[in-house]
């Protein structure tokens, strides 16, 4: 135990452990129970610090040459948070609120318990008002990063109805403000600000109304592509959030056209080339690759998207290379892309020849032999059957691949 506390049932627990138990066990209709006594233990029940036990633990650590546990801080009180928020919101000029904002950021970064208290005090609404304030954005560059981080930290501790209402009430100006922040963040010295802004933009897109999603400005997509996907210094978290936001916006045809026009397909292919040559762990690359191929498949439903994929010197080669190397989700999207390109791309003979040259046709044959889902094998078989007259006698495909299964 690091911070022993006694519950109203008289049993002592470590504070973090019992708070997590209460958080996970309580529901709207029933309270949690004490793990030992099985008596009801409300989520809001007082937890009294057990100073005697803590001193005994600290003394034992000293006698046995074990790192002594620090004396825990008092739990963050809601009135203290309210006071900080008042200082932040009512300080003139806005840049003068930086000290209180730094303090709030520090408290939010300490623990889940602090984040829940800060969220309960209404920090989400306060931080949104700061992000929307043009005077604050221009006068307090460092403050913008702290406001964004606090907002992202308390987001999951704020009731979903509250965050959704906040987004719906401010969605247009909020997206405009985040676009401005991303465009005015120096990619090298303000990486964290860029990451926080992109994470929040992803949250806004997820909760935005259909009316906003139908009229997102092209500048927003250009900013994501240039500032995040094409940037060598963007963090993995920023890229993941950017890809998620673009996927969320894709169901609207107008958005797909704007994303393609922003040259997202070129950025996706280059991103995959970088990932294939990097030494990052497979797990960290898997999710990003799945998102990238999901987005690629959606963009290739348009003629312009397919044209841009085929127009990239490594476009089809990257799709073929990643097939059967990442995950089942990536395989599904890769086969979908190859099928659309083979069927609908302009200059069909040149495209079919290019698919042979880069090994895409060979990969389709291998999908039929691999341990893939039956529907995916059927997709691959359909593509091969549709274009068999062109590919049948090609020296680029080993004979056993063409004869392994009936076509």
PDB file of N, CA, C and O in Angstrom, residues 170-215:
ATOM      1  N   UNK A 170     -20.802  24.290 -30.233  1.00  0.00           N
ATOM      2  CA  UNK A 170     -19.654  25.093 -30.697  1.00  0.00           C
ATOM      3  C   UNK A 170     -18.916  24.455 -31.868  1.00  0.00           C
ATOM      4  O   UNK A 170     -17.783  24.849 -32.164  1.00  0.00           O
ATOM      5  N   UNK A 171     -19.513  23.473 -32.550  1.00  0.00           N
ATOM      6  CA  UNK A 171     -18.769  22.633 -33.482  1.00  0.00           C
ATOM      7  C   UNK A 171     -18.093  23.412 -34.621  1.00  0.00           C
ATOM      8  O   UNK A 171     -16.911  23.183 -34.916  1.00  0.00           O
ATOM      9  N   UNK A 172     -18.824  24.342 -35.234  1.00  0.00           N
ATOM     10  CA  UNK A 172     -18.226  25.104 -36.332  1.00  0.00           C
ATOM     11  C   UNK A 172     -17.059  25.961 -35.886  1.00  0.00           C
ATOM     12  O   UNK A 172     -15.935  25.832 -36.405  1.00  0.00           O
ATOM     13  N   UNK A 173     -17.265  26.862 -34.911  1.00  0.00           N
ATOM     14  CA  UNK A 173     -16.153  27.685 -34.422  1.00  0.00           C
ATOM     15  C   UNK A 173     -15.014  26.857 -33.828  1.00  0.00           C
ATOM     16  O   UNK A 173     -13.845  27.221 -33.966  1.00  0.00           O
ATOM     17  N   UNK A 174     -15.352  25.738 -33.180  1.00  0.00           N
ATOM     18  CA  UNK A 174     -14.310  24.905 -32.562  1.00  0.00           C
ATOM     19  C   UNK A 174     -13.413  24.281 -33.618  1.00  0.00           C
ATOM     20  O   UNK A 174     -12.178  24.277 -33.491  1.00  0.00           O
ATOM     21  N   UNK A 175     -14.010  23.774 -34.694  1.00  0.00           N
ATOM     22  CA  UNK A 175     -13.213  23.179 -35.774  1.00  0.00           C
ATOM     23  C   UNK A 175     -12.373  24.248 -36.459  1.00  0.00           C
ATOM     24  O   UNK A 175     -11.210  24.011 -36.831  1.00  0.00           O
ATOM     25  N   UNK A 176     -12.940  25.445 -36.621  1.00  0.00           N
ATOM     26  CA  UNK A 176     -12.194  26.567 -37.217  1.00  0.00           C
ATOM     27  C   UNK A 176     -11.006  26.947 -36.333  1.00  0.00           C
ATOM     28  O   UNK A 176      -9.892  27.178 -36.833  1.00  0.00           O
ATOM     29  N   UNK A 177     -11.232  27.004 -35.019  1.00  0.00           N
ATOM     30  CA  UNK A 177     -10.152  27.362 -34.085  1.00  0.00           C
ATOM     31  C   UNK A 177      -9.037  26.317 -34.097  1.00  0.00           C
ATOM     32  O   UNK A 177      -7.851  26.657 -34.084  1.00  0.00           O
ATOM     33  N   UNK A 178      -9.416  25.044 -34.132  1.00  0.00           N
ATOM     34  CA  UNK A 178      -8.404  23.969 -34.139  1.00  0.00           C
ATOM     35  C   UNK A 178      -7.611  23.981 -35.444  1.00  0.00           C
ATOM     36  O   UNK A 178      -6.407  23.697 -35.441  1.00  0.00           O
ATOM     37  N   UNK A 179      -8.274  24.295 -36.547  1.00  0.00           N
ATOM     38  CA  UNK A 179      -7.560  24.421 -37.824  1.00  0.00           C
ATOM     39  C   UNK A 179      -6.538  25.545 -37.741  1.00  0.00           C
ATOM     40  O   UNK A 179      -5.390  25.405 -38.197  1.00  0.00           O
ATOM     41  N   UNK A 180      -6.932  26.659 -37.134  1.00  0.00           N
ATOM     42  CA  UNK A 180      -6.016  27.787 -36.955  1.00  0.00           C
ATOM     43  C   UNK A 180      -4.827  27.383 -36.082  1.00  0.00           C
ATOM     44  O   UNK A 180      -3.670  27.709 -36.391  1.00  0.00           O
ATOM     45  N   UNK A 181      -5.088  26.670 -34.995  1.00  0.00           N
ATOM     46  CA  UNK A 181      -4.012  26.241 -34.083  1.00  0.00           C
ATOM     47  C   UNK A 181      -3.036  25.308 -34.804  1.00  0.00           C
ATOM     48  O   UNK A 181      -1.821  25.445 -34.683  1.00  0.00           O
ATOM     49  N   UNK A 182      -3.571  24.358 -35.573  1.00  0.00           N
ATOM     50  CA  UNK A 182      -2.701  23.425 -36.305  1.00  0.00           C
ATOM     51  C   UNK A 182      -1.849  24.172 -37.331  1.00  0.00           C
ATOM     52  O   UNK A 182      -0.658  23.874 -37.495  1.00  0.00           O
ATOM     53  N   UNK A 183      -2.427  25.138 -38.000  1.00  0.00           N
ATOM     54  CA  UNK A 183      -1.682  25.899 -39.011  1.00  0.00           C
ATOM     55  C   UNK A 183      -0.625  26.807 -38.393  1.00  0.00           C
ATOM     56  O   UNK A 183       0.366  27.140 -39.049  1.00  0.00           O
ATOM     57  N   UNK A 184      -0.836  27.221 -37.147  1.00  0.00           N
ATOM     58  CA  UNK A 184       0.083  28.156 -36.514  1.00  0.00           C
ATOM     59  C   UNK A 184       0.976  27.503 -35.467  1.00  0.00           C
ATOM     60  O   UNK A 184       1.629  28.197 -34.688  1.00  0.00           O
ATOM     61  N   UNK A 185       1.008  26.179 -35.447  1.00  0.00           N
ATOM     62  CA  UNK A 185       1.902  25.453 -34.539  1.00  0.00           C
ATOM     63  C   UNK A 185       3.175  25.114 -35.279  1.00  0.00           C
ATOM     64  O   UNK A 185       3.143  24.465 -36.331  1.00  0.00           O
ATOM     65  N   UNK A 186       4.306  25.548 -34.733  1.00  0.00           N
ATOM     66  CA  UNK A 186       5.593  25.194 -35.315  1.00  0.00           C
ATOM     67  C   UNK A 186       5.802  23.696 -35.161  1.00  0.00           C
ATOM     68  O   UNK A 186       5.741  23.165 -34.050  1.00  0.00           O
ATOM     69  N   UNK A 187       6.028  22.996 -36.250  1.00  0.00           N
ATOM     70  CA  UNK A 187       6.087  21.532 -36.227  1.00  0.00           C
ATOM     71  C   UNK A 187       7.193  20.987 -35.342  1.00  0.00           C
ATOM     72  O   UNK A 187       7.115  19.859 -34.875  1.00  0.00           O
ATOM     73  N   UNK A 188       8.243  21.754 -35.117  1.00  0.00           N
ATOM     74  CA  UNK A 188       9.355  21.243 -34.306  1.00  0.00           C
ATOM     75  C   UNK A 188       9.211  21.590 -32.830  1.00  0.00           C
ATOM     76  O   UNK A 188       9.278  20.729 -31.961  1.00  0.00           O
ATOM     77  N   UNK A 189       8.990  22.876 -32.523  1.00  0.00           N
ATOM     78  CA  UNK A 189       8.966  23.298 -31.127  1.00  0.00           C
ATOM     79  C   UNK A 189       7.612  23.114 -30.456  1.00  0.00           C
ATOM     80  O   UNK A 189       7.511  23.173 -29.236  1.00  0.00           O
ATOM     81  N   UNK A 190       6.551  22.894 -31.239  1.00  0.00           N
ATOM     82  CA  UNK A 190       5.224  22.761 -30.647  1.00  0.00           C
ATOM     83  C   UNK A 190       4.554  21.445 -31.051  1.00  0.00           C
ATOM     84  O   UNK A 190       3.370  21.398 -31.372  1.00  0.00           O
ATOM     85  N   UNK A 191       5.333  20.367 -31.014  1.00  0.00           N
ATOM     86  CA  UNK A 191       4.796  19.055 -31.353  1.00  0.00           C
ATOM     87  C   UNK A 191       3.634  18.674 -30.458  1.00  0.00           C
ATOM     88  O   UNK A 191       2.620  18.142 -30.911  1.00  0.00           O
ATOM     89  N   UNK A 192       3.792  18.928 -29.145  1.00  0.00           N
ATOM     90  CA  UNK A 192       2.745  18.549 -28.193  1.00  0.00           C
ATOM     91  C   UNK A 192       1.452  19.310 -28.468  1.00  0.00           C
ATOM     92  O   UNK A 192       0.361  18.742 -28.373  1.00  0.00           O
ATOM     93  N   UNK A 193       1.580  20.584 -28.814  1.00  0.00           N
ATOM     94  CA  UNK A 193       0.382  21.377 -29.115  1.00  0.00           C
ATOM     95  C   UNK A 193      -0.322  20.823 -30.345  1.00  0.00           C
ATOM     96  O   UNK A 193      -1.552  20.711 -30.372  1.00  0.00           O
ATOM     97  N   UNK A 194       0.450  20.458 -31.365  1.00  0.00           N
ATOM     98  CA  UNK A 194      -0.126  19.871 -32.575  1.00  0.00           C
ATOM     99  C   UNK A 194      -0.852  18.572 -32.250  1.00  0.00           C
ATOM    100  O   UNK A 194      -1.968  18.327 -32.726  1.00  0.00           O
ATOM    101  N   UNK A 195      -0.225  17.740 -31.422  1.00  0.00           N
ATOM    102  CA  UNK A 195      -0.836  16.461 -31.038  1.00  0.00           C
ATOM    103  C   UNK A 195      -2.136  16.684 -30.281  1.00  0.00           C
ATOM    104  O   UNK A 195      -3.158  16.051 -30.570  1.00  0.00           O
ATOM    105  N   UNK A 196      -2.117  17.599 -29.301  1.00  0.00           N
ATOM    106  CA  UNK A 196      -3.316  17.859 -28.509  1.00  0.00           C
ATOM    107  C   UNK A 196      -4.432  18.429 -29.378  1.00  0.00           C
ATOM    108  O   UNK A 196      -5.607  18.061 -29.228  1.00  0.00           O
ATOM    109  N   UNK A 197      -4.093  19.326 -30.296  1.00  0.00           N
ATOM    110  CA  UNK A 197      -5.102  19.923 -31.178  1.00  0.00           C
ATOM    111  C   UNK A 197      -5.718  18.865 -32.093  1.00  0.00           C
ATOM    112  O   UNK A 197      -6.928  18.849 -32.324  1.00  0.00           O
ATOM    113  N   UNK A 198      -4.886  17.958 -32.608  1.00  0.00           N
ATOM    114  CA  UNK A 198      -5.397  16.929 -33.512  1.00  0.00           C
ATOM    115  C   UNK A 198      -6.266  15.926 -32.763  1.00  0.00           C
ATOM    116  O   UNK A 198      -7.291  15.469 -33.282  1.00  0.00           O
ATOM    117  N   UNK A 199      -5.889  15.594 -31.531  1.00  0.00           N
ATOM    118  CA  UNK A 199      -6.705  14.678 -30.718  1.00  0.00           C
ATOM    119  C   UNK A 199      -8.083  15.278 -30.461  1.00  0.00           C
ATOM    120  O   UNK A 199      -9.107  14.592 -30.548  1.00  0.00           O
ATOM    121  N   UNK A 200      -8.107  16.581 -30.163  1.00  0.00           N
ATOM    122  CA  UNK A 200      -9.384  17.243 -29.913  1.00  0.00           C
ATOM    123  C   UNK A 200     -10.203  17.345 -31.201  1.00  0.00           C
ATOM    124  O   UNK A 200     -11.428  17.159 -31.183  1.00  0.00           O
ATOM    125  N   UNK A 201      -9.549  17.628 -32.316  1.00  0.00           N
ATOM    126  CA  UNK A 201     -10.266  17.692 -33.599  1.00  0.00           C
ATOM    127  C   UNK A 201     -10.921  16.355 -33.918  1.00  0.00           C
ATOM    128  O   UNK A 201     -12.054  16.304 -34.424  1.00  0.00           O
ATOM    129  N   UNK A 202     -10.240  15.273 -33.608  1.00  0.00           N
ATOM    130  CA  UNK A 202     -10.807  13.935 -33.819  1.00  0.00           C
ATOM    131  C   UNK A 202     -12.047  13.732 -32.952  1.00  0.00           C
ATOM    132  O   UNK A 202     -13.057  13.182 -33.403  1.00  0.00           O
ATOM    133  N   UNK A 203     -12.000  14.206 -31.707  1.00  0.00           N
ATOM    134  CA  UNK A 203     -13.161  14.097 -30.817  1.00  0.00           C
ATOM    135  C   UNK A 203     -14.332  14.929 -31.347  1.00  0.00           C
ATOM    136  O   UNK A 203     -15.493  14.511 -31.275  1.00  0.00           O
ATOM    137  N   UNK A 204     -14.028  16.104 -31.876  1.00  0.00           N
ATOM    138  CA  UNK A 204     -15.075  16.976 -32.407  1.00  0.00           C
ATOM    139  C   UNK A 204     -15.746  16.322 -33.613  1.00  0.00           C
ATOM    140  O   UNK A 204     -16.985  16.312 -33.718  1.00  0.00           O
ATOM    141  N   UNK A 205     -14.956  15.752 -34.518  1.00  0.00           N
ATOM    142  CA  UNK A 205     -15.512  15.079 -35.694  1.00  0.00           C
ATOM    143  C   UNK A 205     -16.399  13.912 -35.276  1.00  0.00           C
ATOM    144  O   UNK A 205     -17.458  13.661 -35.855  1.00  0.00           O
ATOM    145  N   UNK A 206     -15.978  13.175 -34.229  1.00  0.00           N
ATOM    146  CA  UNK A 206     -16.747  12.012 -33.774  1.00  0.00           C
ATOM    147  C   UNK A 206     -18.119  12.403 -33.237  1.00  0.00           C
ATOM    148  O   UNK A 206     -19.089  11.641 -33.375  1.00  0.00           O
ATOM    149  N   UNK A 207     -18.235  13.592 -32.629  1.00  0.00           N
ATOM    150  CA  UNK A 207     -19.494  14.026 -32.018  1.00  0.00           C
ATOM    151  C   UNK A 207     -20.252  15.056 -32.854  1.00  0.00           C
ATOM    152  O   UNK A 207     -21.366  15.437 -32.500  1.00  0.00           O
ATOM    153  N   UNK A 208     -19.667  15.501 -33.943  1.00  0.00           N
ATOM    154  CA  UNK A 208     -20.273  16.580 -34.728  1.00  0.00           C
ATOM    155  C   UNK A 208     -21.578  16.135 -35.387  1.00  0.00           C
ATOM    156  O   UNK A 208     -21.803  14.955 -35.651  1.00  0.00           O
ATOM    157  N   UNK A 209     -22.423  17.100 -35.657  1.00  0.00           N
ATOM    158  CA  UNK A 209     -23.698  16.809 -36.304  1.00  0.00           C
ATOM    159  C   UNK A 209     -23.490  16.552 -37.795  1.00  0.00           C
ATOM    160  O   UNK A 209     -22.474  16.942 -38.379  1.00  0.00           O
ATOM    161  N   UNK A 210     -24.475  15.907 -38.392  1.00  0.00           N
ATOM    162  CA  UNK A 210     -24.397  15.616 -39.832  1.00  0.00           C
ATOM    163  C   UNK A 210     -24.314  16.903 -40.647  1.00  0.00           C
ATOM    164  O   UNK A 210     -23.628  16.950 -41.672  1.00  0.00           O
ATOM    165  N   UNK A 211     -24.987  17.947 -40.180  1.00  0.00           N
ATOM    166  CA  UNK A 211     -24.972  19.204 -40.936  1.00  0.00           C
ATOM    167  C   UNK A 211     -23.577  19.805 -40.995  1.00  0.00           C
ATOM    168  O   UNK A 211     -23.186  20.393 -42.011  1.00  0.00           O
ATOM    169  N   UNK A 212     -22.796  19.651 -39.913  1.00  0.00           N
ATOM    170  CA  UNK A 212     -21.413  20.155 -39.948  1.00  0.00           C
ATOM    171  C   UNK A 212     -20.541  19.268 -40.830  1.00  0.00           C
ATOM    172  O   UNK A 212     -19.753  19.764 -41.644  1.00  0.00           O
ATOM    173  N   UNK A 213     -20.703  17.962 -40.680  1.00  0.00           N
ATOM    174  CA  UNK A 213     -19.861  17.034 -41.447  1.00  0.00           C
ATOM    175  C   UNK A 213     -20.075  17.195 -42.949  1.00  0.00           C
ATOM    176  O   UNK A 213     -19.181  16.915 -43.739  1.00  0.00           O
ATOM    177  N   UNK A 214     -21.243  17.635 -43.332  1.00  0.00           N
ATOM    178  CA  UNK A 214     -21.529  17.824 -44.759  1.00  0.00           C
ATOM    179  C   UNK A 214     -20.848  19.065 -45.338  1.00  0.00           C
ATOM    180  O   UNK A 214     -20.732  19.197 -46.557  1.00  0.00           O
ATOM    181  N   UNK A 215     -20.411  19.982 -44.459  1.00  0.00           N
ATOM    182  CA  UNK A 215     -19.853  21.249 -44.962  1.00  0.00           C
ATOM    183  C   UNK A 215     -18.514  21.599 -44.316  1.00  0.00           C
ATOM    184  O   UNK A 215     -18.209  22.763 -44.082  1.00  0.00           O
TER     185      UNK A 215
END
